[in-house]
Tab-separated table of C-alpha atoms in Angstrom:
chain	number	residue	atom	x	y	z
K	195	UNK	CA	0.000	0.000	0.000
K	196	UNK	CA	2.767	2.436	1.065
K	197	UNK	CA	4.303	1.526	-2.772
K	198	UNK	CA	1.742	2.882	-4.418
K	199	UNK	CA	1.139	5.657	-2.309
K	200	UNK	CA	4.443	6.678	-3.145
K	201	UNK	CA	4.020	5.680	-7.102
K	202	UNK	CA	0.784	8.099	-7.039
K	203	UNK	CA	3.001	10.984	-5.459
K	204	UNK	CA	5.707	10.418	-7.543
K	205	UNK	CA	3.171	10.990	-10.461
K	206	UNK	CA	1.401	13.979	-9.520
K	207	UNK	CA	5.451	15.645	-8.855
K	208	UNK	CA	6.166	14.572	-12.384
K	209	UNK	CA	3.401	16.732	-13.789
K	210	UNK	CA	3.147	19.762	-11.344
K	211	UNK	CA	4.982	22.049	-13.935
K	212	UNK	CA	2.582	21.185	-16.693
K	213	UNK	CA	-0.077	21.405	-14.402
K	214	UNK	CA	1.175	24.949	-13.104
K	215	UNK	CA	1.966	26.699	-16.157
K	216	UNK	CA	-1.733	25.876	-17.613
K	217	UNK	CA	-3.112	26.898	-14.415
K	218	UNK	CA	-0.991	29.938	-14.336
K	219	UNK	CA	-2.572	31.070	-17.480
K	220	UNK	CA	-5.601	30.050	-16.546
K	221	UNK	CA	-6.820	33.582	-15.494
K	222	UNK	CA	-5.585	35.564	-18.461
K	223	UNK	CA	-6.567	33.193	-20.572
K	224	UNK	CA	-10.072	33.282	-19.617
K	225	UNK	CA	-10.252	37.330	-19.888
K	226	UNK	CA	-8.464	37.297	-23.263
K	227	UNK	CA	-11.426	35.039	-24.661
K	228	UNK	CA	-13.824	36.961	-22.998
K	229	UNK	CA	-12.558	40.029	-24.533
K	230	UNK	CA	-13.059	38.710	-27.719
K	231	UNK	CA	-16.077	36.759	-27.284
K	232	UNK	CA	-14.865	33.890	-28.678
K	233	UNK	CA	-16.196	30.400	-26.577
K	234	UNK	CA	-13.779	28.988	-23.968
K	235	UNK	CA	-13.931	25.399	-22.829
K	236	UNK	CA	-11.642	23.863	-20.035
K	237	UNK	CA	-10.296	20.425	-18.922
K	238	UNK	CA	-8.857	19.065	-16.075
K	239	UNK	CA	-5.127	18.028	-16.566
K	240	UNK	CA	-5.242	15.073	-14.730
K	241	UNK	CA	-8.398	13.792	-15.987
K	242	UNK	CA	-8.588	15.094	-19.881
K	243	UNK	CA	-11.843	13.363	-20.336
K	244	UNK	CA	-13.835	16.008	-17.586
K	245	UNK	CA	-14.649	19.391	-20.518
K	246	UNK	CA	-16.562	21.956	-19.478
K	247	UNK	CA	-17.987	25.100	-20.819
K	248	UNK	CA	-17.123	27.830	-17.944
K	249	UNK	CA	-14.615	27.600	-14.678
K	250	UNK	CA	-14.750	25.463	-12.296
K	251	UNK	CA	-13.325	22.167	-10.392
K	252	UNK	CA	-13.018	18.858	-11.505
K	253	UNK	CA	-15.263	16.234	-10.536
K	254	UNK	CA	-13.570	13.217	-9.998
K	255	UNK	CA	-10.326	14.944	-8.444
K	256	UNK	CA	-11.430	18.163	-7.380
K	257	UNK	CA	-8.620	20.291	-9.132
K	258	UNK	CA	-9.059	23.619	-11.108
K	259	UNK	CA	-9.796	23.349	-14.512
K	260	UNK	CA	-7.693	25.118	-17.164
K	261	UNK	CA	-8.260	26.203	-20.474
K	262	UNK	CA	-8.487	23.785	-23.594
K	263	UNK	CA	-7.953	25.349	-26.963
K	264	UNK	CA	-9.510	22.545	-29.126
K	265	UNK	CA	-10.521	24.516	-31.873
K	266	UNK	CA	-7.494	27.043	-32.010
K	267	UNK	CA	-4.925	26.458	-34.898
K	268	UNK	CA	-2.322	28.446	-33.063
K	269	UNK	CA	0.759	26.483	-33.433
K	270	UNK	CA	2.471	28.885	-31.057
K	271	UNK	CA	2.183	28.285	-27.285
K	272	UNK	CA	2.839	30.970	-25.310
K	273	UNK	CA	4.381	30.628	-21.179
K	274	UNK	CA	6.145	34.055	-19.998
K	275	UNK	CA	9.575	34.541	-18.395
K	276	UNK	CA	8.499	33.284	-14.386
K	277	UNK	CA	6.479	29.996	-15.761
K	278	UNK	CA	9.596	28.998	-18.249
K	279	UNK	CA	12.003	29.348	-15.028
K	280	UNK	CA	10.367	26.957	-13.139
K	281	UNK	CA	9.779	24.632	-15.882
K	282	UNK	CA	13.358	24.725	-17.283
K	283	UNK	CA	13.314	25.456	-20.394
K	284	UNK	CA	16.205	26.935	-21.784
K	285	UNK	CA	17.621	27.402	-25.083
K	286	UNK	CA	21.020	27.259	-27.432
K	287	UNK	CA	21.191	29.333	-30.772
K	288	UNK	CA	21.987	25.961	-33.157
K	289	UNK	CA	25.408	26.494	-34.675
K	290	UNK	CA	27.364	24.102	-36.661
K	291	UNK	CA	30.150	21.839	-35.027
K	292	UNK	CA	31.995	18.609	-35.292
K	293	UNK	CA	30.265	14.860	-34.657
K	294	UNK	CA	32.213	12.162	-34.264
K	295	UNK	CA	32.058	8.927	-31.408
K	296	UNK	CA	30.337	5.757	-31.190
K	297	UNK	CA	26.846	4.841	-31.186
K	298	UNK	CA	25.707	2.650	-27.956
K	299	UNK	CA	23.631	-0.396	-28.670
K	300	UNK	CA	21.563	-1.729	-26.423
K	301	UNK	CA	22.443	-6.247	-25.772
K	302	UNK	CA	22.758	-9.157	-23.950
K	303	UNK	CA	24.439	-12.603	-23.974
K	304	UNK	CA	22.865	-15.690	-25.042
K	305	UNK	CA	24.072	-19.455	-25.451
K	306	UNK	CA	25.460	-20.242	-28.693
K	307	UNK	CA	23.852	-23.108	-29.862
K	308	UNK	CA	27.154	-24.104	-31.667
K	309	UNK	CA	28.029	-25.080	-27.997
K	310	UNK	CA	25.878	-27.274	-27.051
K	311	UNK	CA	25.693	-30.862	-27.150
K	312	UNK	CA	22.222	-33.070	-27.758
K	313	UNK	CA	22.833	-36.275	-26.065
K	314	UNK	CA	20.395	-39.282	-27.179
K	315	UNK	CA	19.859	-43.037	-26.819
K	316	UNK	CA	21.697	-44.986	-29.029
K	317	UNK	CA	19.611	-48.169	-27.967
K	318	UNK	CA	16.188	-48.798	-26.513
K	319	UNK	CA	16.339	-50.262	-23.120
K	320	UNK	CA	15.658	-48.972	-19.263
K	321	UNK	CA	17.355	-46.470	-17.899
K	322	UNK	CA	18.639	-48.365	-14.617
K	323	UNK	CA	20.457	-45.757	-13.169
K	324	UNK	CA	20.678	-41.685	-13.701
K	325	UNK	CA	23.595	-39.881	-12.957
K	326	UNK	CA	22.436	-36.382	-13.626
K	327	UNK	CA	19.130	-35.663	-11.938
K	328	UNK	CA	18.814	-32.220	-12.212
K	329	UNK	CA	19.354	-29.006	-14.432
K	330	UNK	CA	22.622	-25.943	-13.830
K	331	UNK	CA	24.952	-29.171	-13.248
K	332	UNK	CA	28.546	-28.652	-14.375
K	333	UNK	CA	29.577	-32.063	-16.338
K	334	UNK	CA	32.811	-32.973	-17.586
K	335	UNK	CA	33.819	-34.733	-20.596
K	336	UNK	CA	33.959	-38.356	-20.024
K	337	UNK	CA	31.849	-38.206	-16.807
K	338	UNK	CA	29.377	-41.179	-16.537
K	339	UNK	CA	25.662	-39.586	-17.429
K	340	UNK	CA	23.812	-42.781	-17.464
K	341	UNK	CA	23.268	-46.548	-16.887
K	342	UNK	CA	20.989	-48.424	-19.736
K	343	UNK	CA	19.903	-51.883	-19.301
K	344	UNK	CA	18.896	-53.414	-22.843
K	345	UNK	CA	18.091	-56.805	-23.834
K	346	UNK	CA	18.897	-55.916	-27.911
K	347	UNK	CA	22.517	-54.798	-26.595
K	348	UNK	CA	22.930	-58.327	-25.204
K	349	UNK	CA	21.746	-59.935	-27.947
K	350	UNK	CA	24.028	-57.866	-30.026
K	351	UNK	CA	26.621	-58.924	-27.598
K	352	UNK	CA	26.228	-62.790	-27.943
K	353	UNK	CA	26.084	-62.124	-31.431
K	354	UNK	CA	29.950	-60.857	-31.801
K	355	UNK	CA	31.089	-63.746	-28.944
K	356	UNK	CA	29.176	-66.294	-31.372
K	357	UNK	CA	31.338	-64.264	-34.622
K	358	UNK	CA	34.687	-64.390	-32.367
K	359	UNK	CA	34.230	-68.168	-31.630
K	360	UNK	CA	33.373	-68.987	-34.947
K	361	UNK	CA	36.537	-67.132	-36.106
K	362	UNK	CA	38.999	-69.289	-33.840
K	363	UNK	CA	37.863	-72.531	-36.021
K	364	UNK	CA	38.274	-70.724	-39.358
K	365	UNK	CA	41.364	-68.782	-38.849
K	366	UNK	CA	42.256	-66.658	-41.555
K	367	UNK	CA	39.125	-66.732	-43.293
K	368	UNK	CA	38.025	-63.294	-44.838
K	369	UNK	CA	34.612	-63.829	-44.276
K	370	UNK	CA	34.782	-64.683	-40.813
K	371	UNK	CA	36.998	-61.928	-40.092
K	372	UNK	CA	34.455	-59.268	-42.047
K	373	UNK	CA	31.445	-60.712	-39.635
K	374	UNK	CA	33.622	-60.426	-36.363
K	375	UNK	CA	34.262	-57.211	-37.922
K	376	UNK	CA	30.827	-56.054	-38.931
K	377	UNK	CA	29.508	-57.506	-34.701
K	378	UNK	CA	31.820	-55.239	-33.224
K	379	UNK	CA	30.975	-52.585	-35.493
K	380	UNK	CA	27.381	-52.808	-34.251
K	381	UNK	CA	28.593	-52.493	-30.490
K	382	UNK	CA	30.447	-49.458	-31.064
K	383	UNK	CA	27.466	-47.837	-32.757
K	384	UNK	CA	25.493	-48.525	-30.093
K	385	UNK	CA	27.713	-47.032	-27.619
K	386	UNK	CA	29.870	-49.712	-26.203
K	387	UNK	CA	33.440	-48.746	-25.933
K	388	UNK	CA	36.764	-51.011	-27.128
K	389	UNK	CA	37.401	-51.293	-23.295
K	390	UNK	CA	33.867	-52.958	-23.134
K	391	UNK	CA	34.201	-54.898	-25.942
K	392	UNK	CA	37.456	-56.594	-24.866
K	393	UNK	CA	36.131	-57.318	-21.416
K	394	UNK	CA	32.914	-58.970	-22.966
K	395	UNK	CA	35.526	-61.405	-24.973
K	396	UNK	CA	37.540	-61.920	-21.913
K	397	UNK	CA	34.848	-63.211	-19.752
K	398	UNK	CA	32.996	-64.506	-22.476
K	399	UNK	CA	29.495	-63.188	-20.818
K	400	UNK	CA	27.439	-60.974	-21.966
K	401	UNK	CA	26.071	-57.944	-19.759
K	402	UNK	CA	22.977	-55.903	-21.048
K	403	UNK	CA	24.519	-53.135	-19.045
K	404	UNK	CA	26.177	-50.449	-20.610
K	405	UNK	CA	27.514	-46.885	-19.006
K	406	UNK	CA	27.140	-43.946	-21.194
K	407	UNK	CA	29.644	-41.032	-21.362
K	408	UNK	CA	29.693	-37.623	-21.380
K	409	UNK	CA	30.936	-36.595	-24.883
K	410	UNK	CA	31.896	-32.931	-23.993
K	411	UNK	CA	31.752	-30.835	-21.171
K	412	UNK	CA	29.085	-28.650	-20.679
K	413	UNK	CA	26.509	-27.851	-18.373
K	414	UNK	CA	22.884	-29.310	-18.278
K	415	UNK	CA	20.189	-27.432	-19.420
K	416	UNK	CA	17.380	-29.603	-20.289
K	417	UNK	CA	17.016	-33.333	-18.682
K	418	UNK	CA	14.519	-35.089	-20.875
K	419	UNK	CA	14.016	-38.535	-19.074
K	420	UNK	CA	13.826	-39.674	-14.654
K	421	UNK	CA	15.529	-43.139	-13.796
K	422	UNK	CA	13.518	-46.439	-14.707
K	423	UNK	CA	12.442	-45.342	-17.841
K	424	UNK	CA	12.173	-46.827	-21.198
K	425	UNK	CA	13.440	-45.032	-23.909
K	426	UNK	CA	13.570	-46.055	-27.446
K	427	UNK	CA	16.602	-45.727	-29.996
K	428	UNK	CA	17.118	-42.011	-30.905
K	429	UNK	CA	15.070	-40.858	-27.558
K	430	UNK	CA	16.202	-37.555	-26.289
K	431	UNK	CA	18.182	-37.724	-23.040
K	432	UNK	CA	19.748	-34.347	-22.066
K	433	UNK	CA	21.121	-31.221	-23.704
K	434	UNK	CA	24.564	-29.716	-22.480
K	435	UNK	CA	25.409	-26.330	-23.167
K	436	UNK	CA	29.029	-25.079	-23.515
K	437	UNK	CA	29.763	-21.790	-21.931
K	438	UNK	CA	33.360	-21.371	-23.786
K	439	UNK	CA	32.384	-18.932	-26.165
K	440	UNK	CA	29.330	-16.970	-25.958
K	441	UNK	CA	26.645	-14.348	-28.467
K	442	UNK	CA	26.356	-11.103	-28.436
K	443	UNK	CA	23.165	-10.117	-29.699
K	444	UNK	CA	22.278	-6.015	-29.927
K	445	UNK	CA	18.650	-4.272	-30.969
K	446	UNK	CA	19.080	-2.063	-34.447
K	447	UNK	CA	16.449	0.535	-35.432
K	448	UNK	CA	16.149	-0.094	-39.493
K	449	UNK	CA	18.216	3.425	-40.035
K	450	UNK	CA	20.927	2.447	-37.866
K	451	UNK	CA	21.041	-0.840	-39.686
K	452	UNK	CA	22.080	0.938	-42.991
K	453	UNK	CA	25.251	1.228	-41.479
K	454	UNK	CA	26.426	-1.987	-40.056
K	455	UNK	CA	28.269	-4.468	-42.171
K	456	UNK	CA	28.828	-8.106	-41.906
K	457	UNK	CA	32.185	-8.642	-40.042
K	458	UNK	CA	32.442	-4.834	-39.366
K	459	UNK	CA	34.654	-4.682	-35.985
K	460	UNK	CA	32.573	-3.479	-32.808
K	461	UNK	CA	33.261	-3.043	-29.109
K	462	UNK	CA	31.383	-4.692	-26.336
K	463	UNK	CA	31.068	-4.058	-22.380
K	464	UNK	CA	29.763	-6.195	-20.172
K	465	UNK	CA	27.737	-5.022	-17.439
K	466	UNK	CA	30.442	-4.783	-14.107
K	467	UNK	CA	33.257	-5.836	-16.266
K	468	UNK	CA	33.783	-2.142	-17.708
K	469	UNK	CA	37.236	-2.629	-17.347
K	470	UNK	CA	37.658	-5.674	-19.641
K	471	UNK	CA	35.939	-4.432	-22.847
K	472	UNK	CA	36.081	-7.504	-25.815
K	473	UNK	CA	36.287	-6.875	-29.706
K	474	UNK	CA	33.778	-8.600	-31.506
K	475	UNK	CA	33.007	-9.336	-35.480
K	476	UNK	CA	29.290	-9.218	-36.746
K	477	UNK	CA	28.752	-12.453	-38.143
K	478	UNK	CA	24.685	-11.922	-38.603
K	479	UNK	CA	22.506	-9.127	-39.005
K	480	UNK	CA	18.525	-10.586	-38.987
K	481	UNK	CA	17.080	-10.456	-42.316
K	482	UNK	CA	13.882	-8.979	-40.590
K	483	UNK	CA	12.101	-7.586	-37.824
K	484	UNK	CA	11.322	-8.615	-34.742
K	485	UNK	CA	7.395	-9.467	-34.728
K	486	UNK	CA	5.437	-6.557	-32.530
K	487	UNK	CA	8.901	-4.272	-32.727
K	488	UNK	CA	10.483	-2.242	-35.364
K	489	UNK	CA	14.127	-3.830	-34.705
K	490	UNK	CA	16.002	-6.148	-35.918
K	491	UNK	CA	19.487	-7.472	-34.353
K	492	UNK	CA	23.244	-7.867	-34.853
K	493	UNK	CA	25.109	-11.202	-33.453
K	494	UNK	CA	28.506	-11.953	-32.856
K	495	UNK	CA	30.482	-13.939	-30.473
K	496	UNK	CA	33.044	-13.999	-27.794
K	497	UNK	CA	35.300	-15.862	-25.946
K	498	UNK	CA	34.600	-16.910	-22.455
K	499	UNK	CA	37.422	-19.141	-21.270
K	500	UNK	CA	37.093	-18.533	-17.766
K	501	UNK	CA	33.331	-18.822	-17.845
K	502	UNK	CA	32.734	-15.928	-15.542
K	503	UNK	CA	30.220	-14.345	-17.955
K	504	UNK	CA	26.658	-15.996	-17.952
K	505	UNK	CA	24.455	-16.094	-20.288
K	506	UNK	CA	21.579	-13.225	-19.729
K	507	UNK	CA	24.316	-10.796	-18.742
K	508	UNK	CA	23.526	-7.101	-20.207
K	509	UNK	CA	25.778	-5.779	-22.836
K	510	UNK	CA	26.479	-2.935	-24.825
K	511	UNK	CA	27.947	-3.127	-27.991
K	512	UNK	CA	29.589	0.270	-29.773
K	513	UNK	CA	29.556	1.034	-33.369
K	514	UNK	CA	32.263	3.403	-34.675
K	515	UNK	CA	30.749	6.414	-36.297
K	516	UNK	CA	32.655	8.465	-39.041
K	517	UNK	CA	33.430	11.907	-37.709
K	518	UNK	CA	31.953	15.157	-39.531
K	519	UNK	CA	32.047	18.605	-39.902
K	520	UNK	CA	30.135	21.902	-40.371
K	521	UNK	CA	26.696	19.814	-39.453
K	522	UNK	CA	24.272	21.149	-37.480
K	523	UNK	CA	23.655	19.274	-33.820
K	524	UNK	CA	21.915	19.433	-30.771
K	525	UNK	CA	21.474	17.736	-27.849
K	526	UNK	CA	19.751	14.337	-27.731
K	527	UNK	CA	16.934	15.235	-25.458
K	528	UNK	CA	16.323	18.521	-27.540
K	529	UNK	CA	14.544	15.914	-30.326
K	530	UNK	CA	10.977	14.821	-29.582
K	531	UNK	CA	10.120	11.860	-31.300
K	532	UNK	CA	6.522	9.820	-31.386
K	533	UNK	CA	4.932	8.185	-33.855
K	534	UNK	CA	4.207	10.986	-36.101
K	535	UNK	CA	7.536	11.816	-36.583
K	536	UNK	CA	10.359	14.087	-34.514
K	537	UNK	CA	10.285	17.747	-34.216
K	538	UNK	CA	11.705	20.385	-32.034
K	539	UNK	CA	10.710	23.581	-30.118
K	540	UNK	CA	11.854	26.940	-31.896
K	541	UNK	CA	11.417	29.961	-29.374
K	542	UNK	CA	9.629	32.153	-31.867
K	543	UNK	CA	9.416	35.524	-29.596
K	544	UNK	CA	9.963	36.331	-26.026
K	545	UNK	CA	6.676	34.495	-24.481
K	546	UNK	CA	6.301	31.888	-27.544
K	547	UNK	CA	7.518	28.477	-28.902
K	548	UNK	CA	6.565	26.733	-31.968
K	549	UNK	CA	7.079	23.124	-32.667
K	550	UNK	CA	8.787	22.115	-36.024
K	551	UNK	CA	9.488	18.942	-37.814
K	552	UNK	CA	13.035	17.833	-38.203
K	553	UNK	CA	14.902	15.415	-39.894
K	554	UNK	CA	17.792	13.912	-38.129
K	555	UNK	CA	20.770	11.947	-39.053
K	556	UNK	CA	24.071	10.036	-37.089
K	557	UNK	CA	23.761	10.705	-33.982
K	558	UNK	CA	25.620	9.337	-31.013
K	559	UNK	CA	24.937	9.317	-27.245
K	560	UNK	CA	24.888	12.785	-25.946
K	561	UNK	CA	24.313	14.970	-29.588
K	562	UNK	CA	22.311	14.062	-32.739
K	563	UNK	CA	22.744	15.834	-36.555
K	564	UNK	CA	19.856	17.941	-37.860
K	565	UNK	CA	19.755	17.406	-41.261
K	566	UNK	CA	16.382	19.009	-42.209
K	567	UNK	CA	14.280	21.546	-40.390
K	568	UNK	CA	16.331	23.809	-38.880
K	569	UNK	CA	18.930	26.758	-40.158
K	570	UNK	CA	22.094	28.365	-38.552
K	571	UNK	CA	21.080	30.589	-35.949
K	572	UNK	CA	17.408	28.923	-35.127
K	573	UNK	CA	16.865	29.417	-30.807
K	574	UNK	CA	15.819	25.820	-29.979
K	575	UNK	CA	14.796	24.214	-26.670
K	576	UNK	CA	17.179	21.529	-25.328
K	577	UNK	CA	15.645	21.466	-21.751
K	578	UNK	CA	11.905	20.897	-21.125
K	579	UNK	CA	11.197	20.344	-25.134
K	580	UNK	CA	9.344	16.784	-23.877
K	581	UNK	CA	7.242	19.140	-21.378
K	582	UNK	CA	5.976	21.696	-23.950
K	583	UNK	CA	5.181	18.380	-25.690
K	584	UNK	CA	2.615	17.420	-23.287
K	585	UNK	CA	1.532	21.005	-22.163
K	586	UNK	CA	0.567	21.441	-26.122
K	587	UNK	CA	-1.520	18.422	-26.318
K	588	UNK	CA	-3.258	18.914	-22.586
K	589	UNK	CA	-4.137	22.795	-23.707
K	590	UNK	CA	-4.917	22.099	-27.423
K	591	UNK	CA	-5.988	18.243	-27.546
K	592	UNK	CA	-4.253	17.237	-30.513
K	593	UNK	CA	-0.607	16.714	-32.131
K	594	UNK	CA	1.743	19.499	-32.258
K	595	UNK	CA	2.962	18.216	-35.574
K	596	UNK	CA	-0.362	17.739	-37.245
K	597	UNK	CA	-0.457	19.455	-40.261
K	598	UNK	CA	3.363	20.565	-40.381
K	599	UNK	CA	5.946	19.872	-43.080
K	600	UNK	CA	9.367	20.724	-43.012
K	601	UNK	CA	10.867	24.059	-44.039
């Protein structure tokens, strides 16, 4: 309860300079329109549903109401000297300069599936006894994984004693030698090892036991079957997954994919290991977006020989960016961008900004290229740009870009 008491506080902080600027101008707004006769409705900035026709409170909340200027086409939004102070907003005169550095991706590690290892049954039988019961287990190569009990694997045995026997009356014989051959063949297929096989001809018995091995090292991630189990030939048993080497996968907008190459050379950080960053090649780039998104992703791998990276890890991958001149920047932040397109706030006079479409282009973390839109000299808002965003659409109910095309 005391969470989302705060959360709620938190909120109404967040928008008490919107709020206070529109209710600032509440008053002079009202006599302006009543000056000219023109109708004046009002809303309640926390609940934009509640419109009214004259003054008042809101219902559900109980706050003032201020003015909504549905019907106005006035692009320009006007908040004097006292109400800019205490929402921030401050300006630069946009100049040309220099952009150069590296553009921060946004990634994570992941298994690479080249890793891993899919262990099956090479023979139906019961699983007598399990030596991996559970998942996160660190296995070695050549560590015992299972016990299988199989009646074909015994008859498979007696089959190569019955060849070997046979062999010792027909020495030198081809053929005999081809079917001891072929029997032992058969065992090795199905998993028995030339230690086995030699002890199966030394005591002459057969045992429809047989230990399987770990082929690699690994750890387990999936453990398909429980002890006493029959599985058939080709049954899924466990999949180990080698942490050696691991992916690097990193989200793409389409326009930043333009400028990756397959095995361009990046930089990657790990998350707490700042101090050991890693060089990695791009090896993929997906052909196509991720369903519900508009991204797509880069891959590439890296080493891991100590293992002390796991997969799930956050990382960030940096792409080199050519360096330029006599381009016009501004601050990241100064950009607003939604879904119908990105635009900035000119200051137009001393009480008035305008919003105006904009084009970008590179851009890295802290300043982004202006490539359309804007013109040596133009006074732009790099602080509180997002809040005469929202103030715009709470006073005037629609889209400050609606309607606008660039200059």
């Amino acid at each position: 309860m005391e969470r989302k008491l705060f959360i709620k506080k938190m909120a109404l902080l967040a928008l008490v300079p919107s709020v206070f600027i529109a209710a600032c101008s509440n008053q002079e707004k009202s006599n302006s329109d009543a000056a000219k006769g023109k109708p004046q409705t009002y809303t309640c900035p926390m609940h934009p549903q509640v419109i009214k026709n004259e003054m008042g409170t809101c219902p559900i909340c109980g706050m003032d109401l201020v003015p909504f200027e549905k019907n106005s086409n006035d692009k320009a939004l006007k908040i004097d000297e006292k109400r800019q102070a205490l929402a921030n907003i401050t300006t630069v005169m946009i100049g040309t300069g220099n952009l150069s550095g590296a553009k921060q991706l946004n990634g994570r590690l992941v298994v690479n599936p080249e890793q891993s290892s899919y262990i099956s049954s090479r023979i139906a039988g019961r699983i007598e006894e399990l030596y991996i019961r559970e998942t996160g287990v660190k296995v070695a190569k050549g560590q015992p994984l299972y016990k299988l009990y199989s009646e074909q694997l015994a008859t498979l045995q007696q089959e190569y004693l019955m060849a070997v026997a046979q062999e010792k009356q027909f020495q030198g014989d081809k053929i005999e030698q081809q079917i001891v051959a072929s029997a032992k063949q058969k065992l090795l297929l199905y998993g028995q090892s030339e230690n086995q096989i030699k002890q199966i001809v030394k005591t002459q018995k057969k045992d429809p036991y047989v230990v399987f091995y770990a082929p690699e090292g690994g750890v387990v991630a999936e453990l398909s079957v429980t002890q006493g189990q029959y599985v058939t030939e080709g049954n899924p048993i466990l999949r180990l997954e080698g942490y050696g080497q691991l992916w690097v996968e990193a989200d793409v907008y389409p326009n930043e994919a333009k400028n990756i190459k397959m095995g361009q050379e990046v930089k990657v950080v790990i998350a707490g290991w700042e101090d050991q960053p890693q060089e990695m090649t791009i090896s993929f780039i997906t052909p196509a977006l991720q369903s519900g998104t508009q991204l797509t992703q880069i891959r590439g791998s890296i080493p891991n020989p100590q293992q002390q990276w796991q997969p799930g890890l956050q990382a960030n991958v940096f792409l080199p960016s050519e360096s330029k001149s006599n381009v016009l920047t501004l601050p990241v932040d100064a950009v607003v961008r939604d879904g119908k397109g990105m635009h900035v706030w000119i200051k137009a006079g001393k009480d008035s900004f305008e919003p105006r479409l904009v084009k970008t282009g590179q851009e890295n973390n802290n300043e982004v290229e202006i490539s359309e839109g804007l013109k040596n000299g133009d006074q732009v808002v790099v602080t509180g740009a997002y809040l005469l965003y929202s103030e715009y659409i709470l006073k005037k109910g629609k889209n400050p870009v609606e309607g606008l095309k660039i200059k």
